[in-house]
Amino acid sequence: MPLPALTLSLQFAELADPAPHRAALPRHRVQRAIRHALAADGEITVRIVDAEEGQALNRDYRGKDYATNVLTFDYATDPLVMADLVLCAPVVAKEARELGKSLAEHYLHLLVHGTLHAQGWDHETSEADAQAMEAHEIRILAGLGQPNPYA
């Protein structure tokens, strides 16, 4: 079964040290991760932001006044998945260090996670939904040759 088609826009905001984030997110890896997580063709924008922009977006759209690792803005799921994924570079880097993972590995997980959110998956609605989403993430990441991020 062929992977869904993807139109990808990859954007990097002004970052204090963009080099490690650009190195961890080559376009082909981002595209591969998202395509493996899509159930239908998609048009996705991935934007890597600093803490200030990440906090402002989280505050303005979710009412939570802190920068978070990934925000998903989903616009459509049928017939095309259309979404923006906003990843906060300093938060992702801090989490990767704390988890003992490479920056690339953690970004890959968050790209899959955000793409699932764009298709209606939600881990905050119930424990059963959280377990189902986590299991799906683990399957997708295994297909990408990545270890279980929850182990």
PDB file of N, CA, C and O in Angstrom, residues 113 121-138 150:
ATOM      1  N   HIS A 113       3.370  12.433  16.440  1.00  0.00           N
ATOM      2  CA  HIS A 113       2.361  12.788  17.445  1.00  0.00           C
ATOM      3  C   HIS A 113       1.462  13.918  16.922  1.00  0.00           C
ATOM      4  O   HIS A 113       0.231  13.817  16.956  1.00  0.00           O
ATOM      5  N   TRP A 121      -6.809  12.218  16.396  1.00  0.00           N
ATOM      6  CA  TRP A 121      -6.375  11.437  17.547  1.00  0.00           C
ATOM      7  C   TRP A 121      -6.204  12.384  18.728  1.00  0.00           C
ATOM      8  O   TRP A 121      -5.704  13.493  18.570  1.00  0.00           O
ATOM      9  N   ASP A 122      -6.597  11.924  19.924  1.00  0.00           N
ATOM     10  CA  ASP A 122      -6.497  12.779  21.110  1.00  0.00           C
ATOM     11  C   ASP A 122      -6.185  11.922  22.328  1.00  0.00           C
ATOM     12  O   ASP A 122      -6.860  10.930  22.580  1.00  0.00           O
ATOM     13  N   HIS A 123      -5.179  12.328  23.066  1.00  0.00           N
ATOM     14  CA  HIS A 123      -4.781  11.582  24.262  1.00  0.00           C
ATOM     15  C   HIS A 123      -5.311  12.226  25.533  1.00  0.00           C
ATOM     16  O   HIS A 123      -5.076  11.724  26.628  1.00  0.00           O
ATOM     17  N   GLU A 124      -6.028  13.338  25.407  1.00  0.00           N
ATOM     18  CA  GLU A 124      -6.529  14.029  26.591  1.00  0.00           C
ATOM     19  C   GLU A 124      -8.010  13.778  26.847  1.00  0.00           C
ATOM     20  O   GLU A 124      -8.544  14.253  27.841  1.00  0.00           O
ATOM     21  N   THR A 125      -8.689  13.042  25.984  1.00  0.00           N
ATOM     22  CA  THR A 125     -10.123  12.817  26.126  1.00  0.00           C
ATOM     23  C   THR A 125     -10.448  11.682  27.099  1.00  0.00           C
ATOM     24  O   THR A 125     -11.434  11.759  27.817  1.00  0.00           O
ATOM     25  N   SER A 126      -9.614  10.641  27.101  1.00  0.00           N
ATOM     26  CA  SER A 126      -9.828   9.520  28.021  1.00  0.00           C
ATOM     27  C   SER A 126      -8.558   8.677  28.085  1.00  0.00           C
ATOM     28  O   SER A 126      -7.695   8.773  27.203  1.00  0.00           O
ATOM     29  N   GLU A 127      -8.490   7.831  29.076  1.00  0.00           N
ATOM     30  CA  GLU A 127      -7.346   6.926  29.201  1.00  0.00           C
ATOM     31  C   GLU A 127      -7.310   5.948  28.024  1.00  0.00           C
ATOM     32  O   GLU A 127      -6.244   5.629  27.500  1.00  0.00           O
ATOM     33  N   ALA A 128      -8.481   5.491  27.587  1.00  0.00           N
ATOM     34  CA  ALA A 128      -8.545   4.564  26.446  1.00  0.00           C
ATOM     35  C   ALA A 128      -8.031   5.248  25.175  1.00  0.00           C
ATOM     36  O   ALA A 128      -7.270   4.648  24.406  1.00  0.00           O
ATOM     37  N   ASP A 129      -8.418   6.509  24.967  1.00  0.00           N
ATOM     38  CA  ASP A 129      -7.934   7.248  23.801  1.00  0.00           C
ATOM     39  C   ASP A 129      -6.423   7.458  23.884  1.00  0.00           C
ATOM     40  O   ASP A 129      -5.720   7.351  22.874  1.00  0.00           O
ATOM     41  N   ALA A 130      -5.933   7.752  25.075  1.00  0.00           N
ATOM     42  CA  ALA A 130      -4.490   7.948  25.266  1.00  0.00           C
ATOM     43  C   ALA A 130      -3.735   6.666  24.940  1.00  0.00           C
ATOM     44  O   ALA A 130      -2.706   6.696  24.247  1.00  0.00           O
ATOM     45  N   GLN A 131      -4.232   5.533  25.414  1.00  0.00           N
ATOM     46  CA  GLN A 131      -3.575   4.254  25.150  1.00  0.00           C
ATOM     47  C   GLN A 131      -3.619   3.912  23.663  1.00  0.00           C
ATOM     48  O   GLN A 131      -2.637   3.410  23.105  1.00  0.00           O
ATOM     49  N   ALA A 132      -4.741   4.190  23.005  1.00  0.00           N
ATOM     50  CA  ALA A 132      -4.863   3.895  21.579  1.00  0.00           C
ATOM     51  C   ALA A 132      -3.904   4.760  20.767  1.00  0.00           C
ATOM     52  O   ALA A 132      -3.225   4.267  19.859  1.00  0.00           O
ATOM     53  N   MET A 133      -3.820   6.051  21.110  1.00  0.00           N
ATOM     54  CA  MET A 133      -2.923   6.954  20.380  1.00  0.00           C
ATOM     55  C   MET A 133      -1.465   6.542  20.596  1.00  0.00           C
ATOM     56  O   MET A 133      -0.678   6.500  19.653  1.00  0.00           O
ATOM     57  N   GLU A 134      -1.121   6.243  21.840  1.00  0.00           N
ATOM     58  CA  GLU A 134       0.246   5.824  22.160  1.00  0.00           C
ATOM     59  C   GLU A 134       0.614   4.558  21.391  1.00  0.00           C
ATOM     60  O   GLU A 134       1.706   4.468  20.814  1.00  0.00           O
ATOM     61  N   ALA A 135      -0.275   3.581  21.366  1.00  0.00           N
ATOM     62  CA  ALA A 135      -0.007   2.323  20.652  1.00  0.00           C
ATOM     63  C   ALA A 135       0.182   2.583  19.156  1.00  0.00           C
ATOM     64  O   ALA A 135       1.067   1.990  18.521  1.00  0.00           O
ATOM     65  N   HIS A 136      -0.621   3.484  18.600  1.00  0.00           N
ATOM     66  CA  HIS A 136      -0.502   3.813  17.176  1.00  0.00           C
ATOM     67  C   HIS A 136       0.828   4.514  16.904  1.00  0.00           C
ATOM     68  O   HIS A 136       1.505   4.204  15.917  1.00  0.00           O
ATOM     69  N   GLU A 137       1.213   5.437  17.772  1.00  0.00           N
ATOM     70  CA  GLU A 137       2.518   6.109  17.633  1.00  0.00           C
ATOM     71  C   GLU A 137       3.651   5.087  17.653  1.00  0.00           C
ATOM     72  O   GLU A 137       4.577   5.166  16.839  1.00  0.00           O
ATOM     73  N   ILE A 138       3.592   4.160  18.584  1.00  0.00           N
ATOM     74  CA  ILE A 138       4.645   3.140  18.718  1.00  0.00           C
ATOM     75  C   ILE A 138       4.749   2.320  17.429  1.00  0.00           C
ATOM     76  O   ILE A 138       5.851   2.058  16.944  1.00  0.00           O
ATOM     77  N   TYR A 150       7.982   5.666  24.652  1.00  0.00           N
ATOM     78  CA  TYR A 150       7.385   5.629  26.003  1.00  0.00           C
ATOM     79  C   TYR A 150       8.052   4.611  26.913  1.00  0.00           C
ATOM     80  O   TYR A 150       7.698   4.499  28.072  1.00  0.00           O
TER      81      TYR A 150
END
